mmCIF file of C-alpha atoms in Angstrom:
data_model
loop_
_atom_site.group_PDB
_atom_site.id
_atom_site.type_symbol
_atom_site.label_atom_id
_atom_site.label_comp_id
_atom_site.label_asym_id
_atom_site.label_seq_id
_atom_site.Cartn_x
_atom_site.Cartn_y
_atom_site.Cartn_z
ATOM 1 C CA MET A 1 -35.751 -16.969 11.910
ATOM 2 C CA LYS A 2 -37.948 -16.830 8.832
ATOM 3 C CA LYS A 3 -36.874 -17.687 5.342
ATOM 4 C CA LEU A 4 -37.995 -15.734 2.339
ATOM 5 C CA LEU A 5 -39.714 -17.517 -0.547
ATOM 6 C CA PHE A 6 -39.575 -15.467 -3.734
ATOM 7 C CA THR A 7 -41.587 -16.553 -6.783
ATOM 8 C CA SER A 8 -41.064 -14.894 -10.164
ATOM 9 C CA ILE A 9 -43.306 -15.455 -13.196
ATOM 10 C CA VAL A 10 -42.349 -13.943 -16.525
ATOM 11 C CA VAL A 11 -45.053 -13.780 -19.231
ATOM 12 C CA LEU A 12 -44.132 -12.879 -22.820
ATOM 13 C CA SER A 13 -46.528 -11.784 -25.551
ATOM 14 C CA ALA A 14 -45.848 -10.479 -29.048
ATOM 15 C CA LEU A 15 -47.796 -7.231 -29.107
ATOM 16 C CA LEU A 16 -45.706 -4.745 -30.974
ATOM 17 C CA ALA A 17 -44.130 -4.500 -34.336
ATOM 18 C CA HIS A 18 -40.476 -3.716 -35.016
ATOM 19 C CA GLY A 19 -39.403 -6.965 -33.388
ATOM 20 C CA GLN A 20 -40.270 -5.843 -29.877
ATOM 21 C CA GLN A 21 -42.401 -7.702 -27.358
ATOM 22 C CA ALA A 22 -44.246 -6.567 -24.279
ATOM 23 C CA LEU A 23 -42.810 -8.350 -21.285
ATOM 24 C CA SER A 24 -44.665 -8.551 -18.009
ATOM 25 C CA ILE A 25 -42.525 -9.607 -15.060
ATOM 26 C CA SER A 26 -44.397 -10.406 -11.868
ATOM 27 C CA GLY A 27 -43.741 -12.317 -8.698
ATOM 28 C CA LEU A 28 -44.786 -13.095 -5.159
ATOM 29 C CA ALA A 29 -42.755 -12.667 -1.965
ATOM 30 C CA LEU A 30 -43.525 -15.122 0.831
ATOM 31 C CA ASP A 31 -41.728 -16.151 4.004
ATOM 32 C CA SER A 32 -41.346 -19.762 5.136
ATOM 33 C CA SER A 33 -44.796 -19.739 6.690
ATOM 34 C CA ASN A 34 -46.347 -18.586 3.388
ATOM 35 C CA THR A 35 -47.055 -15.127 4.768
ATOM 36 C CA ALA A 36 -46.870 -12.356 2.208
ATOM 37 C CA ILE A 37 -43.960 -9.935 2.554
ATOM 38 C CA ALA A 38 -44.821 -6.350 1.751
ATOM 39 C CA ASN A 39 -42.316 -3.780 0.449
ATOM 40 C CA GLN A 40 -39.785 -6.414 -0.622
ATOM 41 C CA PRO A 41 -37.268 -4.715 -3.004
ATOM 42 C CA VAL A 42 -36.769 -6.403 -6.383
ATOM 43 C CA TRP A 43 -34.202 -5.259 -8.936
ATOM 44 C CA ILE A 44 -34.873 -6.076 -12.601
ATOM 45 C CA ASN A 45 -31.791 -5.719 -14.804
ATOM 46 C CA LYS A 46 -32.045 -5.794 -18.579
ATOM 47 C CA TYR A 47 -29.164 -6.897 -20.831
ATOM 48 C CA SER A 48 -29.143 -6.426 -24.578
ATOM 49 C CA ASN A 49 -26.471 -8.003 -26.789
ATOM 50 C CA GLY A 50 -24.524 -9.016 -23.708
ATOM 51 C CA SER A 51 -24.266 -5.484 -22.303
ATOM 52 C CA PHE A 52 -26.067 -3.954 -19.345
ATOM 53 C CA PHE A 53 -28.888 -1.764 -20.588
ATOM 54 C CA THR A 54 -31.301 -0.659 -17.844
ATOM 55 C CA GLN A 55 -32.261 -1.332 -14.243
ATOM 56 C CA GLN A 56 -35.615 -0.978 -12.525
ATOM 57 C CA LEU A 57 -36.382 -1.219 -8.803
ATOM 58 C CA VAL A 58 -39.877 -2.295 -7.791
ATOM 59 C CA TYR A 59 -41.429 -3.271 -4.449
ATOM 60 C CA SER A 60 -43.991 -5.894 -3.530
ATOM 61 C CA ASP A 61 -47.403 -4.639 -2.496
ATOM 62 C CA ALA A 62 -49.284 -5.367 0.724
ATOM 63 C CA LEU A 63 -50.188 -8.855 -0.600
ATOM 64 C CA GLY A 64 -46.586 -9.649 -1.505
ATOM 65 C CA TYR A 65 -47.046 -9.150 -5.279
ATOM 66 C CA TYR A 66 -44.902 -7.049 -7.582
ATOM 67 C CA ASN A 67 -45.270 -6.362 -11.293
ATOM 68 C CA TYR A 68 -43.198 -4.638 -13.956
ATOM 69 C CA THR A 69 -43.891 -4.297 -17.678
ATOM 70 C CA THR A 70 -41.203 -3.537 -20.217
ATOM 71 C CA PHE A 71 -40.319 -4.278 -23.831
ATOM 72 C CA SER A 72 -37.722 -6.668 -25.163
ATOM 73 C CA GLN A 73 -36.274 -7.929 -28.386
ATOM 74 C CA ALA A 74 -35.253 -11.486 -29.128
ATOM 75 C CA SER A 75 -32.246 -12.682 -27.135
ATOM 76 C CA THR A 76 -32.748 -10.156 -24.364
ATOM 77 C CA THR A 77 -31.711 -11.301 -20.898
ATOM 78 C CA PHE A 78 -33.498 -10.199 -17.739
ATOM 79 C CA GLN A 79 -32.023 -10.652 -14.293
ATOM 80 C CA VAL A 80 -34.358 -10.583 -11.293
ATOM 81 C CA MET A 81 -32.653 -9.896 -7.973
ATOM 82 C CA THR A 82 -33.804 -9.654 -4.377
ATOM 83 C CA ASN A 83 -32.161 -9.850 -0.961
ATOM 84 C CA ASP A 84 -32.707 -12.007 2.087
ATOM 85 C CA CYS A 85 -33.438 -10.766 5.606
ATOM 86 C CA ASN A 86 -29.714 -10.252 6.246
ATOM 87 C CA GLY A 87 -29.074 -8.274 3.093
ATOM 88 C CA ARG A 88 -27.483 -10.938 0.899
ATOM 89 C CA PHE A 89 -28.469 -10.790 -2.762
ATOM 90 C CA TYR A 90 -29.796 -13.675 -4.883
ATOM 91 C CA SER A 91 -30.797 -13.654 -8.523
ATOM 92 C CA ASN A 92 -32.159 -15.637 -11.439
ATOM 93 C CA SER A 93 -31.869 -14.818 -15.123
ATOM 94 C CA TYR A 94 -34.318 -15.270 -17.992
ATOM 95 C CA LEU A 95 -33.525 -15.253 -21.729
ATOM 96 C CA ALA A 96 -36.413 -13.840 -23.729
ATOM 97 C CA THR A 97 -36.714 -15.326 -27.253
ATOM 98 C CA ALA A 98 -39.302 -14.896 -29.990
ATOM 99 C CA ILE A 99 -41.123 -18.132 -29.104
ATOM 100 C CA ASP A 100 -41.117 -17.879 -25.300
ATOM 101 C CA THR A 101 -44.456 -17.169 -23.709
ATOM 102 C CA SER A 102 -43.760 -17.483 -19.961
ATOM 103 C CA PHE A 103 -41.279 -18.386 -17.277
ATOM 104 C CA ASP A 104 -42.068 -19.743 -13.851
ATOM 105 C CA ASP A 105 -39.292 -19.740 -11.315
ATOM 106 C CA THR A 106 -38.811 -19.678 -7.538
ATOM 107 C CA LEU A 107 -35.960 -18.248 -5.503
ATOM 108 C CA ARG A 108 -35.649 -19.733 -2.014
ATOM 109 C CA ILE A 109 -33.725 -17.285 0.098
ATOM 110 C CA GLY A 110 -32.374 -18.078 3.563
ATOM 111 C CA CYS A 111 -31.237 -15.804 6.350
ATOM 112 C CA GLN A 112 -27.905 -17.509 6.960
ATOM 113 C CA GLY A 113 -26.030 -15.283 4.519
ATOM 114 C CA LEU A 114 -23.907 -12.214 5.013
ATOM 115 C CA PRO A 115 -24.845 -9.635 7.666
ATOM 116 C CA ALA A 116 -26.892 -6.632 6.707
ATOM 117 C CA LEU A 117 -24.940 -4.469 4.325
ATOM 118 C CA ASN A 118 -23.304 -1.435 5.844
ATOM 119 C CA CYS A 119 -20.607 0.499 4.018
ATOM 120 C CA ALA A 120 -19.228 1.547 7.456
ATOM 121 C CA PRO A 121 -16.785 4.264 6.377
ATOM 122 C CA ASN A 122 -14.077 5.148 8.904
ATOM 123 C CA MET A 123 -12.009 8.170 7.889
ATOM 124 C CA VAL A 124 -8.625 8.570 9.622
ATOM 125 C CA LYS A 125 -5.781 11.029 9.178
ATOM 126 C CA MET A 126 -2.492 9.538 7.980
ATOM 127 C CA ALA A 127 0.927 10.343 9.474
ATOM 128 C CA SER A 128 2.122 11.554 6.068
ATOM 129 C CA SER A 129 -0.059 14.678 6.454
ATOM 130 C CA SER A 130 2.122 17.762 6.727
ATOM 131 C CA GLY A 131 1.667 21.524 6.417
ATOM 132 C CA LEU A 132 -1.159 22.299 4.007
ATOM 133 C CA SER A 133 -1.228 18.709 2.724
ATOM 134 C CA LEU A 134 -3.843 16.365 4.183
ATOM 135 C CA SER A 135 -3.697 12.594 3.664
ATOM 136 C CA LEU A 136 -6.696 10.465 4.630
ATOM 137 C CA ARG A 137 -7.726 6.847 4.383
ATOM 138 C CA ASP A 138 -10.766 4.692 4.956
ATOM 139 C CA SER A 139 -9.604 2.119 7.517
ATOM 140 C CA ASN A 140 -12.511 -0.167 6.593
ATOM 141 C CA SER A 141 -11.701 -1.672 3.213
ATOM 142 C CA SER A 142 -13.791 -4.845 3.552
ATOM 143 C CA ASN A 143 -16.103 -5.663 0.659
ATOM 144 C CA PRO A 144 -18.746 -8.354 1.363
ATOM 145 C CA ILE A 145 -20.114 -8.394 -2.200
ATOM 146 C CA PRO A 146 -18.205 -10.399 -4.850
ATOM 147 C CA ASN A 147 -17.402 -8.455 -8.013
ATOM 148 C CA ALA A 148 -18.557 -5.213 -6.385
ATOM 149 C CA MET A 149 -16.590 -1.979 -6.250
ATOM 150 C CA LEU A 150 -15.903 0.305 -3.304
ATOM 151 C CA MET A 151 -16.480 3.858 -4.508
ATOM 152 C CA ARG A 152 -15.621 6.812 -2.297
ATOM 153 C CA TYR A 153 -16.603 10.397 -3.023
ATOM 154 C CA TRP A 154 -14.550 12.898 -1.008
ATOM 155 C CA THR A 155 -15.402 16.577 -0.404
ATOM 156 C CA PHE A 156 -12.597 18.592 1.188
ATOM 157 C CA GLY A 157 -14.490 21.608 2.540
ATOM 158 C CA ASP A 158 -12.835 24.090 0.192
ATOM 159 C CA GLY A 159 -15.101 23.535 -2.803
ATOM 160 C CA THR A 160 -13.056 20.688 -4.281
ATOM 161 C CA PHE A 161 -13.795 16.977 -4.427
ATOM 162 C CA SER A 162 -12.308 13.677 -5.563
ATOM 163 C CA THR A 163 -13.581 10.193 -6.357
ATOM 164 C CA THR A 164 -11.583 7.014 -5.716
ATOM 165 C CA TYR A 165 -12.412 3.511 -6.892
ATOM 166 C CA ASN A 166 -11.239 0.532 -4.787
ATOM 167 C CA ASN A 167 -8.625 2.859 -3.284
ATOM 168 C CA ALA A 168 -8.990 3.704 0.405
ATOM 169 C CA ASN A 169 -6.427 6.537 0.369
ATOM 170 C CA VAL A 170 -6.705 10.125 -0.781
ATOM 171 C CA SER A 171 -4.522 13.234 -0.490
ATOM 172 C CA HIS A 172 -5.394 16.888 -0.865
ATOM 173 C CA SER A 173 -3.404 20.131 -0.717
ATOM 174 C CA TYR A 174 -5.098 23.263 0.549
ATOM 175 C CA SER A 175 -4.236 26.745 -0.700
ATOM 176 C CA GLN A 176 -4.392 28.305 2.752
ATOM 177 C CA ALA A 177 -4.340 27.363 6.402
ATOM 178 C CA GLY A 178 -7.578 26.800 8.284
ATOM 179 C CA SER A 179 -10.077 24.272 9.585
ATOM 180 C CA TYR A 180 -11.985 22.240 7.004
ATOM 181 C CA THR A 181 -14.803 19.704 7.216
ATOM 182 C CA VAL A 182 -14.022 16.700 5.030
ATOM 183 C CA CYS A 183 -16.759 14.235 4.097
ATOM 184 C CA MET A 184 -16.534 10.798 2.518
ATOM 185 C CA ILE A 185 -19.565 9.246 0.844
ATOM 186 C CA LYS A 186 -18.923 5.527 0.463
ATOM 187 C CA ASN A 187 -20.822 3.172 -1.842
ATOM 188 C CA ILE A 188 -20.618 -0.516 -2.654
ATOM 189 C CA VAL A 189 -21.541 -0.685 -6.340
ATOM 190 C CA ASP A 190 -22.102 -3.644 -8.663
ATOM 191 C CA THR A 191 -19.439 -3.327 -11.374
ATOM 192 C CA LEU A 192 -21.788 -4.643 -14.071
ATOM 193 C CA THR A 193 -25.246 -3.347 -13.233
ATOM 194 C CA LYS A 194 -24.047 -0.264 -11.293
ATOM 195 C CA MET A 195 -26.572 -1.160 -8.618
ATOM 196 C CA VAL A 196 -25.755 0.549 -5.297
ATOM 197 C CA TYR A 197 -25.891 -1.990 -2.458
ATOM 198 C CA CYS A 198 -25.262 0.529 0.311
ATOM 199 C CA GLU A 199 -24.294 4.149 0.894
ATOM 200 C CA ASP A 200 -22.968 5.764 4.053
ATOM 201 C CA THR A 201 -21.362 9.115 4.881
ATOM 202 C CA VAL A 202 -18.813 10.223 7.469
ATOM 203 C CA CYS A 203 -17.503 13.780 8.077
ATOM 204 C CA ASN A 204 -14.555 14.962 10.171
ATOM 205 C CA ALA A 205 -12.983 18.376 10.801
ATOM 206 C CA TYR A 206 -9.251 18.815 10.172
ATOM 207 C CA THR A 207 -6.917 21.776 10.661
ATOM 208 C CA VAL A 208 -4.025 22.490 8.311
ATOM 209 C CA SER A 209 -1.329 25.156 8.672
ATOM 210 C CA ASN A 210 1.685 26.554 6.866
ATOM 211 C CA SER A 211 4.020 25.796 9.756
ATOM 212 C CA SER A 212 6.195 22.710 9.706
ATOM 213 C CA PRO A 213 5.500 20.083 12.369
ATOM 214 C CA PRO A 214 7.646 20.325 15.535
ATOM 215 C CA THR A 215 10.865 18.309 15.478
ATOM 216 C CA PHE A 216 11.992 18.432 19.118
ATOM 217 C CA CYS A 217 11.364 14.704 19.630
ATOM 218 C CA THR A 218 13.147 11.657 18.237
ATOM 219 C CA ALA A 219 12.120 8.024 18.652
ATOM 220 C CA TYR A 220 15.040 5.608 18.765
ATOM 221 C CA PHE A 221 16.078 2.309 20.318
ATOM 222 C CA GLU A 222 19.075 0.024 19.923
ATOM 223 C CA VAL A 223 19.844 -3.599 20.693
ATOM 224 C CA ASP A 224 22.506 -4.631 23.243
ATOM 225 C CA THR A 225 24.224 -7.513 21.498
ATOM 226 C CA MET A 226 26.338 -8.274 24.563
ATOM 227 C CA ALA A 227 23.442 -8.602 27.010
ATOM 228 C CA SER A 228 21.104 -10.306 24.509
ATOM 229 C CA GLY A 229 21.064 -14.028 23.918
ATOM 230 C CA GLY A 230 19.389 -17.284 24.811
ATOM 231 C CA ALA A 231 15.776 -16.331 25.393
ATOM 232 C CA SER A 232 16.292 -12.628 25.901
ATOM 233 C CA LEU A 233 16.637 -9.634 23.613
ATOM 234 C CA VAL A 234 17.703 -6.408 25.311
ATOM 235 C CA LEU A 235 16.893 -2.990 23.867
ATOM 236 C CA TYR A 236 17.699 0.481 25.107
ATOM 237 C CA ASN A 237 15.086 3.182 24.629
ATOM 238 C CA ARG A 238 17.193 6.188 23.653
ATOM 239 C CA SER A 239 14.326 8.414 22.567
ATOM 240 C CA THR A 240 14.368 12.114 23.295
ATOM 241 C CA PRO A 241 13.088 13.973 25.229
ATOM 242 C CA LEU A 242 13.946 11.577 28.060
ATOM 243 C CA HIS A 243 10.991 9.982 29.819
ATOM 244 C CA ASN A 244 11.714 11.941 33.039
ATOM 245 C CA ASN A 245 12.170 15.339 31.391
ATOM 246 C CA THR A 246 9.530 17.450 33.146
ATOM 247 C CA ARG A 247 9.551 20.088 30.396
ATOM 248 C CA TYR A 248 7.715 17.707 28.112
ATOM 249 C CA ALA A 249 4.758 15.344 28.401
ATOM 250 C CA THR A 250 5.899 12.317 26.431
ATOM 251 C CA SER A 251 3.927 9.173 25.643
ATOM 252 C CA TYR A 252 5.106 5.944 24.041
ATOM 253 C CA ALA A 253 3.452 3.489 21.653
ATOM 254 C CA TRP A 254 5.315 0.233 20.986
ATOM 255 C CA ASP A 255 4.312 -2.175 18.231
ATOM 256 C CA PHE A 256 6.203 -5.460 18.672
ATOM 257 C CA GLY A 257 5.407 -6.823 15.216
ATOM 258 C CA ASP A 258 3.366 -9.825 16.407
ATOM 259 C CA GLY A 259 0.184 -7.996 17.364
ATOM 260 C CA GLY A 260 1.486 -7.036 20.802
ATOM 261 C CA THR A 261 1.648 -3.396 21.923
ATOM 262 C CA SER A 262 2.633 -1.337 24.960
ATOM 263 C CA ASN A 263 2.415 2.307 26.061
ATOM 264 C CA GLN A 264 5.249 2.045 28.620
ATOM 265 C CA ALA A 265 8.646 3.663 28.158
ATOM 266 C CA PHE A 266 10.506 0.480 29.128
ATOM 267 C CA PRO A 267 8.202 -2.496 28.520
ATOM 268 C CA THR A 268 8.776 -6.250 28.520
ATOM 269 C CA HIS A 269 7.246 -8.405 25.824
ATOM 270 C CA THR A 270 7.350 -12.188 25.288
ATOM 271 C CA TYR A 271 7.268 -13.689 21.804
ATOM 272 C CA THR A 272 5.818 -17.176 21.356
ATOM 273 C CA GLY A 273 8.368 -18.247 18.732
ATOM 274 C CA ALA A 274 11.776 -17.427 17.394
ATOM 275 C CA GLY A 275 11.947 -15.266 14.322
ATOM 276 C CA SER A 276 12.427 -11.811 12.948
ATOM 277 C CA TYR A 277 9.973 -9.081 13.933
ATOM 278 C CA THR A 278 9.578 -5.468 12.885
ATOM 279 C CA ILE A 279 9.473 -3.433 16.092
ATOM 280 C CA CYS A 280 8.211 0.145 15.934
ATOM 281 C CA LEU A 281 8.264 2.869 18.577
ATOM 282 C CA THR A 282 6.186 6.026 18.187
ATOM 283 C CA ILE A 283 6.628 8.820 20.687
ATOM 284 C CA THR A 284 4.397 11.857 21.093
ATOM 285 C CA SER A 285 5.784 14.759 23.073
ATOM 286 C CA ILE A 286 4.052 18.016 24.076
ATOM 287 C CA ASP A 287 6.050 21.033 25.180
ATOM 288 C CA SER A 288 5.002 23.871 27.520
ATOM 289 C CA SER A 289 3.516 25.793 24.568
ATOM 290 C CA GLN A 290 1.320 22.817 23.663
ATOM 291 C CA ASN A 291 3.291 22.134 20.496
ATOM 292 C CA ILE A 292 2.937 18.466 19.594
ATOM 293 C CA CYS A 293 5.819 16.453 18.161
ATOM 294 C CA THR A 294 5.387 12.905 16.900
ATOM 295 C CA ASN A 295 8.139 10.641 15.616
ATOM 296 C CA THR A 296 8.374 6.949 14.753
ATOM 297 C CA TYR A 297 11.365 4.600 14.547
ATOM 298 C CA CYS A 298 11.245 0.983 13.331
ATOM 299 C CA ASP A 299 13.836 -1.771 13.145
ATOM 300 C CA THR A 300 13.715 -5.490 12.356
ATOM 301 C CA LEU A 301 15.057 -7.551 15.259
ATOM 302 C CA GLY A 302 14.661 -10.974 16.807
ATOM 303 C CA VAL A 303 16.366 -14.315 17.284
ATOM 304 C CA ASP A 304 16.791 -17.299 15.020
ATOM 305 C CA SER A 305 16.087 -20.927 15.925
ATOM 306 C CA ALA A 306 19.700 -21.366 17.104
ATOM 307 C CA GLY A 307 19.325 -18.570 19.632
ATOM 308 C CA ASN A 308 21.415 -16.035 17.762
ATOM 309 C CA VAL A 309 20.347 -12.451 18.053
ATOM 310 C CA LEU A 310 18.698 -11.803 14.779
ATOM 311 C CA TYR A 311 21.028 -12.315 13.764
ATOM 312 C CA LYS A 312 20.735 -16.434 20.673
ATOM 313 C CA ASN A 313 17.028 -18.993 21.684
ATOM 314 C CA SER A 314 15.936 -22.522 21.089
ATOM 315 C CA GLY A 315 12.947 -21.607 18.976
ATOM 316 C CA ALA A 316 10.460 -21.829 21.848
ATOM 317 C CA GLY A 317 10.123 -18.063 22.059
ATOM 318 C CA PHE A 318 12.001 -15.209 23.654
ATOM 319 C CA THR A 319 11.458 -12.136 25.794
ATOM 320 C CA LEU A 320 12.203 -8.584 24.752
ATOM 321 C CA ASN A 321 13.310 -6.256 27.550
ATOM 322 C CA VAL A 322 13.451 -2.513 26.953
ATOM 323 C CA LEU A 323 15.801 -0.854 29.460
ATOM 324 C CA ASN A 324 16.620 2.672 30.510
ATOM 325 C CA PRO A 325 20.276 3.216 29.520
ATOM 326 C CA ASN A 326 20.620 6.052 32.038
ATOM 327 C CA ALA A 327 19.805 3.670 34.898
ATOM 328 C CA LEU A 328 22.815 1.449 34.232
ATOM 329 C CA GLY A 329 25.715 1.724 36.717
ATOM 330 C CA VAL A 330 29.209 0.332 36.917
ATOM 331 C CA ASP A 331 27.997 -2.711 38.829
ATOM 332 C CA GLU A 332 25.924 -3.703 35.806
ATOM 333 C CA ILE A 333 28.966 -3.793 33.504
ATOM 334 C CA LYS A 334 29.971 -7.468 33.425
ATOM 335 C CA ARG A 335 33.625 -8.012 32.668
ATOM 336 C CA ASP A 336 35.417 -10.953 31.167
ATOM 337 C CA ASN A 337 37.721 -12.476 33.813
ATOM 338 C CA THR A 338 40.793 -12.145 31.555
ATOM 339 C CA VAL A 339 40.539 -8.399 30.945
ATOM 340 C CA GLU A 340 39.667 -5.304 32.978
ATOM 341 C CA VAL A 341 38.510 -1.985 31.568
ATOM 342 C CA PHE A 342 38.409 1.251 33.569
ATOM 343 C CA PRO A 343 36.950 3.757 33.870
ATOM 344 C CA ASN A 344 33.777 2.189 32.544
ATOM 345 C CA PRO A 345 31.557 4.060 31.738
ATOM 346 C CA THR A 346 33.968 6.519 30.154
ATOM 347 C CA ASN A 347 33.927 9.734 28.179
ATOM 348 C CA GLY A 348 37.534 9.681 26.923
ATOM 349 C CA ASN A 349 40.472 7.340 27.476
ATOM 350 C CA VAL A 350 40.073 3.848 28.926
ATOM 351 C CA ILE A 351 42.809 1.658 30.426
ATOM 352 C CA ILE A 352 42.926 -1.985 29.354
ATOM 353 C CA LYS A 353 44.488 -4.377 31.899
ATOM 354 C CA LEU A 354 45.190 -7.910 30.729
ATOM 355 C CA ALA A 355 45.382 -10.892 33.071
ATOM 356 C CA GLN A 356 48.891 -11.726 31.888
ATOM 357 C CA THR A 357 51.667 -10.262 29.777
ATOM 358 C CA PRO A 358 50.983 -10.934 26.097
ATOM 359 C CA ASN A 359 53.459 -12.948 24.043
ATOM 360 C CA ASP A 360 52.683 -11.078 20.856
ATOM 361 C CA LYS A 361 50.873 -8.055 19.564
ATOM 362 C CA VAL A 362 47.376 -7.500 20.926
ATOM 363 C CA GLN A 363 44.585 -6.579 18.558
ATOM 364 C CA TRP A 364 41.483 -4.794 19.839
ATOM 365 C CA VAL A 365 38.208 -3.851 18.184
ATOM 366 C CA ILE A 366 35.081 -1.986 19.335
ATOM 367 C CA ILE A 367 31.687 -3.074 17.919
ATOM 368 C CA ASN A 368 28.474 -1.068 18.065
ATOM 369 C CA SER A 369 24.961 -2.366 18.793
ATOM 370 C CA ARG A 370 24.408 -3.217 15.144
ATOM 371 C CA GLY A 371 27.452 -5.486 14.976
ATOM 372 C CA GLN A 372 29.586 -2.987 13.065
ATOM 373 C CA GLU A 373 33.291 -2.476 13.839
ATOM 374 C CA VAL A 374 33.589 1.236 14.591
ATOM 375 C CA LEU A 375 37.088 1.470 16.116
ATOM 376 C CA GLY A 376 40.134 -0.774 16.321
ATOM 377 C CA GLY A 377 43.874 -0.962 16.602
ATOM 378 C CA VAL A 378 46.976 -3.019 17.459
ATOM 379 C CA GLU A 379 48.997 -2.717 20.693
ATOM 380 C CA SER A 380 52.633 -3.883 20.221
ATOM 381 C CA SER A 381 54.193 -2.784 23.547
ATOM 382 C CA HIS A 382 53.921 -6.315 25.032
ATOM 383 C CA SER A 383 52.570 -4.659 28.192
ATOM 384 C CA ARG A 384 49.675 -5.914 30.303
ATOM 385 C CA ASN A 385 48.271 -2.372 30.377
ATOM 386 C CA PHE A 386 47.552 0.014 27.510
ATOM 387 C CA ASN A 387 45.243 2.931 26.742
ATOM 388 C CA ILE A 388 42.482 3.349 24.173
ATOM 389 C CA ASN A 389 41.067 6.726 23.165
ATOM 390 C CA VAL A 390 37.319 6.447 22.538
ATOM 391 C CA ASP A 391 36.693 10.139 21.804
ATOM 392 C CA PRO A 392 35.598 9.338 18.211
ATOM 393 C CA LEU A 393 32.683 7.252 19.512
ATOM 394 C CA SER A 394 29.151 8.523 20.036
ATOM 395 C CA ASN A 395 27.415 7.954 23.348
ATOM 396 C CA GLY A 396 26.214 4.377 23.618
ATOM 397 C CA VAL A 397 26.912 0.803 24.627
ATOM 398 C CA TYR A 398 29.622 -1.075 22.751
ATOM 399 C CA GLN A 399 31.369 -4.425 22.782
ATOM 400 C CA LEU A 400 35.151 -4.391 23.263
ATOM 401 C CA LYS A 401 37.014 -7.451 21.968
ATOM 402 C CA ILE A 402 40.667 -8.173 22.803
ATOM 403 C CA LEU A 403 42.544 -10.691 20.636
ATOM 404 C CA ASP A 404 45.761 -11.985 22.262
ATOM 405 C CA GLY A 405 47.149 -14.738 20.090
ATOM 406 C CA ASN A 406 44.466 -17.438 20.003
ATOM 407 C CA ALA A 407 42.676 -16.043 23.084
ATOM 408 C CA VAL A 408 39.673 -13.744 22.714
ATOM 409 C CA SER A 409 38.344 -11.649 25.589
ATOM 410 C CA SER A 410 35.372 -9.296 25.513
ATOM 411 C CA CYS A 411 33.425 -6.935 27.720
ATOM 412 C CA LYS A 412 30.792 -4.241 27.533
ATOM 413 C CA LEU A 413 31.999 -0.665 27.186
ATOM 414 C CA MET A 414 29.780 2.331 27.866
ATOM 415 C CA VAL A 415 30.576 5.763 26.423
ATOM 416 C CA PHE A 416 28.758 8.875 27.656
#
């Protein structure tokens, strides 16, 4: 790969009155084999009293030479800039004083710098778009040029426009429904000289309407604190419509918070270390009329280094299992050997049968998947059997705890 050798010679001569001087700036562009480089771009920036004043772009001729003549006053700074074969910019500066007659300088420019500049705009629609409101963002916010600014000029297809500076997001409200072509012109601009390093354009068509987005789908999952522990975290996917509902075509997008993803309804995912992770589930469901509903639910879950759910693992990692709650049967309800609960699952009253007659009052409490006590009471009949009415509870999986003196028994309780 060739290197670029750039030679700049600045010659000063006092030709004019009023304190101005004619300044001839010339140079030679050569590669590492001393071959002249034609059409090499050279930017000449002029600063007066510390402020940017003008900019001129010139190109080398067929023999590699360029030349530019201007006028300067004492203490005028000129910056000569060029780029290497990969697009990276290099520069040298010259301070013109009343006694200077010439400058001789060489810029040696290699090809090992940044890749060729490309603004690479990527316009995507944001989930916050709704009705006649359209929210967009440029998903490529990288800026390879130090001290440069990302400028985006947006046209919304209805005669309006907007300009954003170092902000990848934009929102626009339309006055009426329809399909609009939105374009984004993206520039990387030097904040001082205003030199444009690159410019690229992307256009997409978007449709907006007065109607509200469909709401027949809901993404939701919950943790089973009874079944979770050690190196396993159990979730139930309780999203609606159900995955086997033939009236809807439903897809799933899991984000496990560590870079891992899945498009299965009931996936398994292994984490490499204990910790807390933000897990998100997005479902997209299409009904028979081709109405599209999208909904997202997120929760922060995981295990600590002691193996406790989130809030049960040795720190070496753990596995997340997403289960279908409708596939669970009675055989999967594990009971504590000191207490029996039936019927289980239940949709009303349950009978509690203790292993032995209690000596004192028995306290019971029902805990939901988030560890919250949602129902409780005290049984003072001193009987081995008693009833609990669970009508106030929503459908779900709960933990039932029985406190008999110093003994604590627990089991899983399902309500449907």
